[in-house]
Amino acid sequence: MNVRMLLLALLLMASPALAQGFAGLGGDAQGFAVPERGVALSFPQDHGAHPDYRIEWWYLTANLKGADGKDYGAQWTLFRSALAPEEKSGWQSPQLWMGHAALTTAETHYSAERVARGGVGQAGVTLSPFVGSIDDWTMTSHAPPSADALSALNVNASGDGFSYRLDLAAQGPLVLQGDHGYSVKSAQGQASFYYSQPFYEVHGTITVGGKDIAVTGQAWFDHEWSSQPLAKDQTGWDWFSFHFADGAKLMGFRLRDAGEGFTSATWIAADGAPEPQPPGALTVTPLAWTDVKGHRVPVQWKLALPGKGLEVTTSPVNPEAWMDTRVSYWEGPVRLQGTHPGQGYVEMTGY
Amino acid sequence: MLTQGFAVLLSHWWRHKLQFAMLLLGLALATALWSAVQAINGEARASYARAAAVVGQDRLEQLTTADGTHIPQESYIALRKAGWLVSPVLEGEKRFGGERLRILGVDPITLPADAAQVDVGAADIGLARFITAPGVFIMSGETAARLKGVDTPPIRISDALPPGTVLTDIGIAQQVLDAPGQLSRLLLAPRQPTEARPLAEVAPGLVRRAPAVESDLSRLTDSFHLNLTAFGLLAFAVGLFIVHSAIGLAFEQRRPVIRTLRALGLPLRTLVLLMVVELLVLSTVAGLIGVALGYGVASLLLPDVAASLRGLYGAEVPGTLSIRPSVWGLGLAIAVAGTLVSAASRLWRIATMPLLAPARPRAWSLASERALRLQAVGGILLLVAAWLVVQFGSGLVAGFSALGAMLLGAALLLPLVLSLLLKLGERLSKGVIAQWFWADTRQQLPGLSLALMALLLALAANAGVGTMVQSFRLTFVGWLDQRLPSELYVSTRSNDESQKVHDWLASRSDAVLPIWNTEVRMFGQPVQVFGIADHATYRDYWPMLEAMPDAWDRIARGEGALANEQLARRQKLALGDMIPLEGGHKLPLVGIFSDYGNPKGQVIIGVRLLETLYPDASRLRYAVRIAHDKAPKLAEELRATFDLPEENVVNQTTIKDFSLKIFERTFAVTAALNVLTLGVAAIAIFASLLTLSGMRLSQLAPAWAMGLTLKRLALLEILRSVALASFTMLAAVPVGLGLAWMLLAVINVEAFGWRLPMHVFPMDWLRLFLLAVASAIIAALLPALWLTRRQPADLVKVFANER
């Protein structure tokens, strides 16, 4: 999962009073809807926003290879944070939106942030057609009406020194995480609704320092919403999404707390069939640390999932993939070595 | 030796306590007025800076419409969608319980960090509360105190905001200001992404505007502060005259002491050094007293200044003074520097004086005829320069330069003029005593001329400013009669009530005239637009300065607009020029009317056109025409029928009284500074006379020896002082008239945007004349009294030894 949450807080203007859990994600649901086990997700409605839940995000990460032979990474995220469980039109809307975009090269990690109020048309998600947008950043569906709206997307974003335009075509089905989309986030039962589309093939162009580079690659999309995704004592998380060379995928995370932490993982077969792993089955071990912008972050990991005979180590395309945003975190592309070579993305928050 | 030498020098002050007091008083007063003015200006400027810094206007580029009208919200969205990092601001004014508040609506989410001086996410506000109804009003503690008991959204205090300003969410502001979907301007984030589409393509109506380094307010109020500064400088200059004469006397009287000290072997360098140290100590003490005094004066004046600024410009300045070390440090420094400058010539003389030169108390004060003429030539040159600046210069600084040149020129001319007048007196007088009187007065002139020049400045400033204020008052009162011809003025509380009140009044009065208005941005500044009905009330009374013959017909048909004088002057509008209204609608200017006391531009159009162009305009107020004697009863019935509060139905007299009261407060500061300056000038004369009285014995002794009694001599001394003051007053009248003319025709136009006719008030001059004579008598009284108490032996001694 990518409890990529941050936002809010930020949205909550980073007040120290809110420093419970990372970015204010701990705490009570306060009138917001709470995810319940056994509720079936339904599409395309659930591609859209769920204003009665406190937080929500549409998250895309892409491992790209340039025509120049170099590895690149791109991130596009739209966050929603609700101050109240309702939607109103105009400035009265209590819905806040935030976008993060990043482009990673071996030398530089570019990141940008956008913020907006709901209700006035500056940001939001519409369903027909599916468009997620904030300012000039958009994620637009161009899928035929018969297909899932997310099966074909155009995604673009730009920031200081970079921009990208990517065309995404899904090569597999949507994947429901956890128990049919009900994803547990702590031993106490905090949970979110969570599904992914990890099978994108990508073609597009990135622009770095004024130079256009044609790219191809793989992308992973997550959509997750909840009202209280973290337990109060959880301080951050390490999240992994891996594309293996044999076509299988792995989503895994560890939520850190004072003790052992909480790990969870979903093994996704090459045909898209999810195999949720029991809590604790995945073990993650930092191997090497680096200092980025005043934060000490593990940049090399060993992940083991004995049930699947998996043991891989990650190495970052750029160890300094720090998101220099209001709520800052590490997010970047990695290469995989070990039993299952491949590539993927790692996100680390709360360091 | 050093200590003894210093003690000897200081002992002089012990023996001349009055002189010492005079020196301290002069310096302290001068410092006090100067620091008071600086403190007041500093307070006001800090307040403007705070106002300018609100939402980063002083640091961030902005997008506005070229003609200053509102920006539709769609343009904001379009710009964001095109990649521009902009943040919306809506600004407007709204009354809450009689308090006029400047409402600033911002979007805290997109507001650039540079522009956010209030953390709305702080625990006591909370983003959720801030952006959702009923919202939160953030304002200074002082503003909140003024709003006690008034119905507003929940209030939070932040002293980052200037008084009278409310920070609230953009959505709340749109509701409060009744401007849905409207924005005033867009703030540009300092770093814009590289790929945004060109502005002309996305929002063609918008232009980029550089950060407002200088706010509208500080520009508007510049004149007012320059005015205060001028007064402060004048007072300081007058104060320095006192210091100069007191120090001069002390040096002369100490010549024997100095001679002795030097003869005893105190090196010249050490002596001068000791005297400098003495001056430093004295001026520091006096400066400290002055600064403390200045703080008191400033605290007393500030509420009136704040009221003036609010009344004249709508500028909000807190009524309480904060201590600014820079102001007070500067006050102290200027006291010390002023003293050293005043004493420089004396120190120089001591440094170059032959060791055993005899003291000659009269010699130093005798200026040669040639010096007098040179000074007069300088004065004439300055007057010519003033005239040239008025003819060819423009702007406020030019106005004040001309004013300064004229005052200084007149002051420099004064000794020659007085000398001529005294010569004339001498020629016309008969009898020995009379002739001696005139000749002796003339001989005394050089010693008194500095003090008399100070008096001239003070009197001229008094006469000039008095004439200006009185002319203004006369014009203002006449204008109020024109502007407020209706018997009753009614404010309703809602559009619904407004309609009912209108219908109710229609059958009970001669006419119900709507006073509907809205505030827009036009020519890049806030402008009030009023709609008025076609009625004889306006045709007969409206204070038009110039107008086309069919102006009222064209307004009634919606084919013309009126502008107030300040807008017309600021934008250099002439009849026939086009006034840009909402939605590209333009109307020719058909008339210009006077609108004193209004800091803002105003445009008047037909009321029907107002309804069409500005459907959101406030339609709550009416003027009611009815027979004068029936008005009170109608007002009573109206209040009873609609349960309207007392202040919502007011009669003409009440409004006029209220307006006049504002007017009086506005000039209270001027009056206070005027009196203080005159006071300082009186002290200057007193100090000079005191200085001279000590040295005049050698002139008076022969007259006494020839049979004039001491009483008679004392009387003549007082008469002399009166004569000099009277002559100075005579000279001050034309200077004062020139000053008044400059204030009315040059400074006022630049500062306020209106020109006033000049009226002359001879009775005020007579009062001033009596005041001048009275102060001259008081100043001369003590030295004269001392003279009558002189022992014959003192006088005889004059003949016995040479000094």
Tab-separated table of C-alpha atoms in Angstrom, chain A:
chain	number	residue	atom	x	y	z
A	1	MET	CA	0.000	0.000	0.000
A	2	ASN	CA	1.160	3.375	-0.241
A	3	VAL	CA	-0.232	5.063	2.654
A	4	ARG	CA	1.024	7.996	0.927
A	5	MET	CA	-0.754	10.222	2.906
A	6	LEU	CA	1.052	12.946	3.706
A	7	LEU	CA	-0.997	15.272	2.491
A	8	LEU	CA	-3.293	16.269	4.594
A	9	ALA	CA	-1.335	17.493	7.020
A	10	LEU	CA	0.230	19.480	4.805
A	11	LEU	CA	-2.928	20.373	3.981
A	12	LEU	CA	-3.480	20.893	7.565
A	13	MET	CA	-0.689	23.377	7.115
A	14	ALA	CA	1.845	21.316	8.927
A	15	SER	CA	0.858	22.430	12.351
A	16	PRO	CA	2.906	20.831	15.127
A	17	ALA	CA	-0.312	20.285	17.043
A	18	LEU	CA	-1.188	17.665	14.488
A	19	ALA	CA	1.950	15.630	14.830
A	20	GLN	CA	0.136	12.523	15.836
A	21	GLY	CA	1.207	9.762	13.530
A	22	PHE	CA	2.903	10.792	10.326
A	23	ALA	CA	1.221	13.804	8.756
A	24	GLY	CA	-1.716	13.583	11.084
A	25	LEU	CA	-2.839	10.249	9.799
A	26	GLY	CA	-3.378	8.765	13.212
A	27	GLY	CA	-6.421	9.751	15.204
A	28	ASP	CA	-10.143	9.271	15.137
A	29	ALA	CA	-12.463	8.997	12.211
A	30	GLN	CA	-14.649	11.869	13.528
A	31	GLY	CA	-17.789	11.353	11.547
A	32	PHE	CA	-16.021	10.077	8.461
A	33	ALA	CA	-16.990	6.787	6.881
A	34	VAL	CA	-14.762	3.852	7.895
A	35	PRO	CA	-13.862	0.988	5.524
A	36	GLU	CA	-15.684	-2.254	6.311
A	37	ARG	CA	-14.704	-5.779	5.384
A	38	GLY	CA	-16.939	-7.447	2.841
A	39	VAL	CA	-18.037	-4.354	0.988
A	40	ALA	CA	-17.540	-5.075	-2.696
A	41	LEU	CA	-15.817	-2.416	-4.749
A	42	SER	CA	-17.683	-1.419	-7.869
A	43	PHE	CA	-16.256	0.200	-10.963
A	44	PRO	CA	-16.194	2.682	-12.531
A	45	GLN	CA	-17.807	4.472	-9.498
A	46	ASP	CA	-14.978	3.533	-7.176
A	47	HIS	CA	-12.421	5.039	-9.570
A	48	GLY	CA	-13.881	8.387	-8.490
A	49	ALA	CA	-13.591	10.341	-5.244
A	50	HIS	CA	-15.112	9.249	-1.946
A	51	PRO	CA	-15.692	12.573	-0.156
A	52	ASP	CA	-17.130	10.934	2.961
A	53	TYR	CA	-13.730	9.322	3.629
A	54	ARG	CA	-11.038	11.526	5.092
A	55	ILE	CA	-8.205	10.752	2.713
A	56	GLU	CA	-7.743	9.286	-0.712
A	57	TRP	CA	-5.081	9.052	-3.358
A	58	TRP	CA	-4.521	8.116	-6.971
A	59	TYR	CA	-0.899	7.137	-7.272
A	60	LEU	CA	1.173	6.285	-10.291
A	61	THR	CA	4.829	5.234	-10.372
A	62	ALA	CA	6.660	4.396	-13.578
A	63	ASN	CA	10.022	2.699	-14.178
A	64	LEU	CA	11.232	4.080	-17.480
A	65	LYS	CA	14.061	3.379	-19.895
A	66	GLY	CA	15.140	6.217	-22.145
A	67	ALA	CA	16.077	6.073	-25.814
A	68	ASP	CA	19.469	7.060	-24.449
A	69	GLY	CA	19.629	3.749	-22.562
A	70	LYS	CA	19.394	5.321	-19.103
A	71	ASP	CA	16.971	4.455	-16.314
A	72	TYR	CA	14.376	7.021	-15.232
A	73	GLY	CA	11.499	7.107	-12.811
A	74	ALA	CA	8.298	9.122	-12.843
A	75	GLN	CA	5.707	9.689	-10.136
A	76	TRP	CA	2.239	11.286	-10.428
A	77	THR	CA	0.001	11.531	-7.397
A	78	LEU	CA	-3.273	13.208	-6.590
A	79	PHE	CA	-4.236	13.370	-2.932
A	80	ARG	CA	-7.600	14.302	-1.490
A	81	SER	CA	-8.042	15.308	2.122
A	82	ALA	CA	-11.421	16.167	3.601
A	83	LEU	CA	-11.909	18.574	6.491
A	84	ALA	CA	-15.476	17.299	6.796
A	85	PRO	CA	-17.210	14.204	5.403
A	86	GLU	CA	-19.206	16.023	2.755
A	87	GLU	CA	-18.948	17.848	-0.549
A	88	LYS	CA	-20.272	21.350	-1.212
A	89	SER	CA	-19.946	23.487	-4.280
A	90	GLY	CA	-17.756	26.568	-4.536
A	91	TRP	CA	-15.253	27.700	-1.906
A	92	GLN	CA	-17.445	26.147	0.766
A	93	SER	CA	-16.182	22.699	-0.192
A	94	PRO	CA	-14.245	21.114	2.693
A	95	GLN	CA	-12.282	18.975	0.253
A	96	LEU	CA	-8.608	19.791	-0.259
A	97	TRP	CA	-6.439	18.468	-3.039
A	98	MET	CA	-2.711	18.087	-3.460
A	99	GLY	CA	-0.598	16.831	-6.322
A	100	HIS	CA	2.958	15.503	-6.233
A	101	ALA	CA	4.975	14.873	-9.343
A	102	ALA	CA	8.548	13.699	-9.638
A	103	LEU	CA	11.026	12.717	-12.275
A	104	THR	CA	14.120	10.765	-11.235
A	105	THR	CA	17.305	10.537	-13.227
A	106	ALA	CA	20.538	8.953	-12.034
A	107	GLU	CA	21.870	12.443	-11.309
A	108	THR	CA	18.890	14.473	-10.165
A	109	HIS	CA	15.564	13.961	-8.515
A	110	TYR	CA	13.044	16.618	-9.592
A	111	SER	CA	9.875	17.056	-7.566
A	112	ALA	CA	6.941	19.430	-7.603
A	113	GLU	CA	3.817	20.015	-5.608
A	114	ARG	CA	0.432	21.563	-6.310
A	115	VAL	CA	-2.367	22.360	-3.889
A	116	ALA	CA	-5.994	23.285	-4.468
A	117	ARG	CA	-9.415	23.673	-2.898
A	118	GLY	CA	-12.261	21.471	-4.087
A	119	GLY	CA	-15.528	22.914	-5.354
A	120	VAL	CA	-14.135	25.592	-7.659
A	121	GLY	CA	-12.856	23.408	-10.496
A	122	GLN	CA	-9.160	23.712	-9.842
A	123	ALA	CA	-8.724	20.041	-8.951
A	124	GLY	CA	-10.731	16.860	-8.682
A	125	VAL	CA	-11.661	13.559	-10.252
A	126	THR	CA	-14.487	13.091	-12.746
A	127	LEU	CA	-15.824	9.757	-13.971
A	128	SER	CA	-17.048	10.077	-17.543
A	129	PRO	CA	-14.552	10.329	-18.879
A	130	PHE	CA	-12.211	9.496	-16.026
A	131	VAL	CA	-10.022	12.535	-15.418
A	132	GLY	CA	-7.972	13.225	-12.350
A	133	SER	CA	-6.465	16.689	-12.348
A	134	ILE	CA	-4.914	19.455	-10.349
A	135	ASP	CA	-3.991	22.655	-12.158
A	136	ASP	CA	-2.363	21.663	-15.463
A	137	TRP	CA	-1.473	18.156	-14.311
A	138	THR	CA	-3.906	15.580	-15.647
A	139	MET	CA	-4.506	11.859	-15.731
A	140	THR	CA	-7.034	11.273	-18.489
A	141	SER	CA	-8.629	8.050	-19.611
A	142	HIS	CA	-8.816	7.289	-23.310
A	143	ALA	CA	-10.098	3.752	-22.895
A	144	PRO	CA	-12.940	2.568	-25.142
A	145	PRO	CA	-16.343	2.604	-23.369
A	146	SER	CA	-16.424	-1.175	-23.084
A	147	ALA	CA	-13.102	-1.389	-21.257
A	148	ASP	CA	-12.156	-0.363	-17.742
A	149	ALA	CA	-11.629	3.385	-17.605
A	150	LEU	CA	-8.113	2.915	-16.268
A	151	SER	CA	-7.008	0.560	-19.008
A	152	ALA	CA	-5.672	3.421	-21.104
A	153	LEU	CA	-4.440	6.681	-19.631
A	154	ASN	CA	-2.611	9.827	-20.614
A	155	VAL	CA	-0.651	11.318	-17.758
A	156	ASN	CA	1.253	14.564	-17.692
A	157	ALA	CA	2.872	16.864	-15.169
A	158	SER	CA	5.528	19.528	-15.049
A	159	GLY	CA	7.586	21.300	-12.463
A	160	ASP	CA	10.732	23.294	-12.051
A	161	GLY	CA	13.178	21.827	-14.590
A	162	PHE	CA	11.140	18.847	-15.756
A	163	SER	CA	7.965	17.616	-17.381
A	164	TYR	CA	6.615	14.377	-18.780
A	165	ARG	CA	3.814	13.097	-21.005
A	166	LEU	CA	3.130	9.398	-20.696
A	167	ASP	CA	0.705	7.089	-22.519
A	168	LEU	CA	-0.279	4.056	-20.427
A	169	ALA	CA	-1.873	0.843	-21.680
A	170	ALA	CA	-2.882	-1.828	-19.154
A	171	GLN	CA	-1.793	-5.367	-20.052
A	172	GLY	CA	-3.696	-7.046	-17.220
A	173	PRO	CA	-6.699	-6.674	-14.914
A	174	LEU	CA	-7.300	-4.448	-11.863
A	175	VAL	CA	-5.974	-6.108	-8.688
A	176	LEU	CA	-7.868	-5.822	-5.402
A	177	GLN	CA	-5.491	-5.628	-2.472
A	178	GLY	CA	-6.019	-7.314	0.907
A	179	ASP	CA	-9.372	-9.045	1.333
A	180	HIS	CA	-11.136	-8.132	-1.929
A	181	GLY	CA	-9.981	-4.549	-1.622
A	182	TYR	CA	-10.137	-4.314	2.195
A	183	SER	CA	-6.532	-3.758	3.233
A	184	VAL	CA	-5.599	-4.045	6.906
A	185	LYS	CA	-2.981	-1.572	8.100
A	186	SER	CA	-2.316	-2.511	11.705
A	187	ALA	CA	-2.694	-5.253	14.251
A	188	GLN	CA	-5.495	-3.177	15.812
A	189	GLY	CA	-7.488	-3.379	12.608
A	190	GLN	CA	-7.028	0.006	10.929
A	191	ALA	CA	-7.794	-0.506	7.266
A	192	SER	CA	-8.339	1.108	3.896
A	193	PHE	CA	-9.983	0.313	0.597
A	194	TYR	CA	-7.204	-0.363	-1.876
A	195	TYR	CA	-6.887	-1.609	-5.423
A	196	SER	CA	-4.129	-1.416	-8.031
A	197	GLN	CA	-3.470	-1.570	-11.749
A	198	PRO	CA	0.142	-2.816	-11.835
A	199	PHE	CA	0.249	-3.928	-15.479
A	200	TYR	CA	0.856	-0.749	-17.457
A	201	GLU	CA	3.098	-0.612	-20.468
A	202	VAL	CA	4.350	2.932	-20.931
A	203	HIS	CA	5.380	5.003	-23.946
A	204	GLY	CA	6.052	8.684	-23.702
A	205	THR	CA	8.387	11.590	-23.511
A	206	ILE	CA	10.161	13.136	-20.603
A	207	THR	CA	11.749	16.570	-20.672
A	208	VAL	CA	14.749	17.204	-18.474
A	209	GLY	CA	16.613	20.479	-18.572
A	210	GLY	CA	14.876	21.453	-21.799
A	211	LYS	CA	15.762	18.187	-23.582
A	212	ASP	CA	13.092	15.726	-24.749
A	213	ILE	CA	13.821	12.012	-24.230
A	214	ALA	CA	11.580	9.227	-25.565
A	215	VAL	CA	10.905	6.596	-22.905
A	216	THR	CA	9.238	3.199	-22.523
A	217	GLY	CA	8.672	1.146	-19.430
A	218	GLN	CA	6.320	-0.212	-16.796
A	219	ALA	CA	3.943	1.623	-14.472
A	220	TRP	CA	1.931	0.813	-11.383
A	221	PHE	CA	-1.250	2.602	-10.323
A	222	ASP	CA	-2.826	2.559	-6.860
A	223	HIS	CA	-6.105	3.991	-5.651
A	224	GLU	CA	-6.713	3.920	-1.935
A	225	TRP	CA	-9.089	5.640	0.453
A	226	SER	CA	-9.663	5.535	4.147
A	227	SER	CA	-10.379	7.682	7.137
A	228	GLN	CA	-7.837	6.423	9.619
A	229	PRO	CA	-5.132	4.432	7.983
A	230	LEU	CA	-2.506	4.432	10.729
A	231	ALA	CA	-2.519	3.290	14.305
A	232	LYS	CA	-1.517	6.029	16.772
A	233	ASP	CA	1.886	4.536	17.537
A	234	GLN	CA	2.850	4.015	13.908
A	235	THR	CA	5.452	6.539	12.861
A	236	GLY	CA	6.002	5.870	9.177
A	237	TRP	CA	6.204	3.182	6.570
A	238	ASP	CA	8.340	1.534	3.954
A	239	TRP	CA	6.444	0.565	0.862
A	240	PHE	CA	7.508	-1.532	-2.119
A	241	SER	CA	5.998	-2.204	-5.542
A	242	PHE	CA	7.994	-4.602	-7.701
A	243	HIS	CA	7.725	-5.714	-11.316
A	244	PHE	CA	9.577	-9.020	-11.737
A	245	ALA	CA	11.073	-10.097	-15.051
A	246	ASP	CA	8.788	-13.131	-15.173
A	247	GLY	CA	5.652	-10.957	-15.166
A	248	ALA	CA	4.702	-11.442	-11.493
A	249	LYS	CA	4.332	-8.432	-9.171
A	250	LEU	CA	4.725	-7.806	-5.468
A	251	MET	CA	3.216	-5.106	-3.293
A	252	GLY	CA	4.565	-5.057	0.230
A	253	PHE	CA	4.836	-2.640	3.123
A	254	ARG	CA	6.072	-2.318	6.623
A	255	LEU	CA	4.431	0.113	9.056
A	256	ARG	CA	6.944	1.071	11.691
A	257	ASP	CA	6.144	1.458	15.351
A	258	ALA	CA	8.041	1.209	18.608
A	259	GLY	CA	8.150	-2.597	18.322
A	260	GLU	CA	8.433	-5.048	15.474
A	261	GLY	CA	6.296	-3.122	13.048
A	262	PHE	CA	3.538	-4.510	10.858
A	263	THR	CA	4.261	-6.001	7.450
A	264	SER	CA	1.838	-7.035	4.781
A	265	ALA	CA	2.211	-8.162	1.172
A	266	THR	CA	0.242	-9.224	-1.865
A	267	TRP	CA	1.807	-11.510	-4.417
A	268	ILE	CA	0.306	-10.885	-7.868
A	269	ALA	CA	0.671	-13.616	-10.426
A	270	ALA	CA	1.474	-12.718	-14.010
A	271	ASP	CA	-2.225	-13.186	-14.893
A	272	GLY	CA	-3.268	-10.716	-12.211
A	273	ALA	CA	-4.518	-13.163	-9.591
A	274	PRO	CA	-3.709	-11.702	-6.140
A	275	GLU	CA	-2.393	-13.911	-3.350
A	276	PRO	CA	-2.575	-11.915	-0.108
A	277	GLN	CA	0.192	-12.961	2.292
A	278	PRO	CA	-0.432	-13.284	6.028
A	279	PRO	CA	0.815	-10.401	8.225
A	280	GLY	CA	4.478	-10.867	9.024
A	281	ALA	CA	5.181	-13.222	6.126
A	282	LEU	CA	7.233	-10.512	4.425
A	283	THR	CA	10.471	-9.502	6.090
A	284	VAL	CA	12.278	-6.318	5.147
A	285	THR	CA	15.810	-5.434	6.250
A	286	PRO	CA	17.682	-2.233	5.530
A	287	LEU	CA	21.187	-2.921	4.219
A	288	ALA	CA	22.616	0.527	3.604
A	289	TRP	CA	21.733	4.038	4.721
A	290	THR	CA	22.391	7.420	3.273
A	291	ASP	CA	21.853	11.039	4.371
A	292	VAL	CA	19.507	12.970	2.119
A	293	LYS	CA	18.641	16.589	2.906
A	294	GLY	CA	19.173	16.041	6.591
A	295	HIS	CA	17.289	12.736	6.750
A	296	ARG	CA	18.948	9.366	7.314
A	297	VAL	CA	17.193	6.933	5.010
A	298	PRO	CA	17.807	3.247	4.143
A	299	VAL	CA	18.467	3.085	0.426
A	300	GLN	CA	19.229	-0.586	0.072
A	301	TRP	CA	16.858	-3.265	1.272
A	302	LYS	CA	16.661	-7.019	1.493
A	303	LEU	CA	13.136	-8.368	1.099
A	304	ALA	CA	12.276	-11.979	1.767
A	305	LEU	CA	8.982	-13.795	1.257
A	306	PRO	CA	9.860	-17.435	2.043
A	307	GLY	CA	6.428	-18.734	0.975
A	308	LYS	CA	7.245	-17.634	-2.590
A	309	GLY	CA	10.941	-18.416	-2.428
A	310	LEU	CA	11.656	-14.701	-2.827
A	311	GLU	CA	14.794	-12.988	-1.652
A	312	VAL	CA	15.819	-9.809	-3.434
A	313	THR	CA	17.927	-6.751	-2.679
A	314	THR	CA	17.080	-3.300	-4.013
A	315	SER	CA	19.437	-0.678	-5.336
A	316	PRO	CA	18.185	2.814	-6.123
A	317	VAL	CA	18.504	4.509	-9.519
A	318	ASN	CA	19.233	7.650	-7.496
A	319	PRO	CA	19.775	7.355	-3.717
A	320	GLU	CA	18.795	11.014	-3.290
A	321	ALA	CA	15.197	10.619	-4.454
A	322	TRP	CA	13.885	12.909	-1.750
A	323	MET	CA	10.508	14.569	-2.321
A	324	ASP	CA	11.137	18.163	-1.345
A	325	THR	CA	7.477	18.881	-0.683
A	326	ARG	CA	5.572	20.268	2.289
A	327	VAL	CA	5.445	16.778	3.754
A	328	SER	CA	8.708	15.305	2.571
A	329	TYR	CA	9.595	11.650	1.985
A	330	TRP	CA	11.774	9.375	-0.129
A	331	GLU	CA	10.248	7.966	-3.275
A	332	GLY	CA	12.198	6.561	-6.194
A	333	PRO	CA	12.791	3.823	-8.729
A	334	VAL	CA	14.937	0.781	-7.779
A	335	ARG	CA	16.518	-2.203	-9.540
A	336	LEU	CA	16.155	-5.704	-8.095
A	337	GLN	CA	18.752	-8.464	-7.803
A	338	GLY	CA	18.355	-11.918	-6.284
A	339	THR	CA	15.936	-14.760	-6.806
A	340	HIS	CA	13.571	-12.505	-8.790
A	341	PRO	CA	15.338	-9.786	-10.794
A	342	GLY	CA	13.303	-6.839	-11.964
A	343	GLN	CA	12.533	-3.241	-11.088
A	344	GLY	CA	10.130	-1.288	-8.961
A	345	TYR	CA	9.488	1.661	-6.667
A	346	VAL	CA	10.199	2.238	-3.001
A	347	GLU	CA	8.586	4.840	-0.757
A	348	MET	CA	9.813	5.631	2.720
A	349	THR	CA	8.114	8.072	5.045
A	350	GLY	CA	8.627	9.229	8.557
A	351	TYR	CA	12.437	9.355	8.473
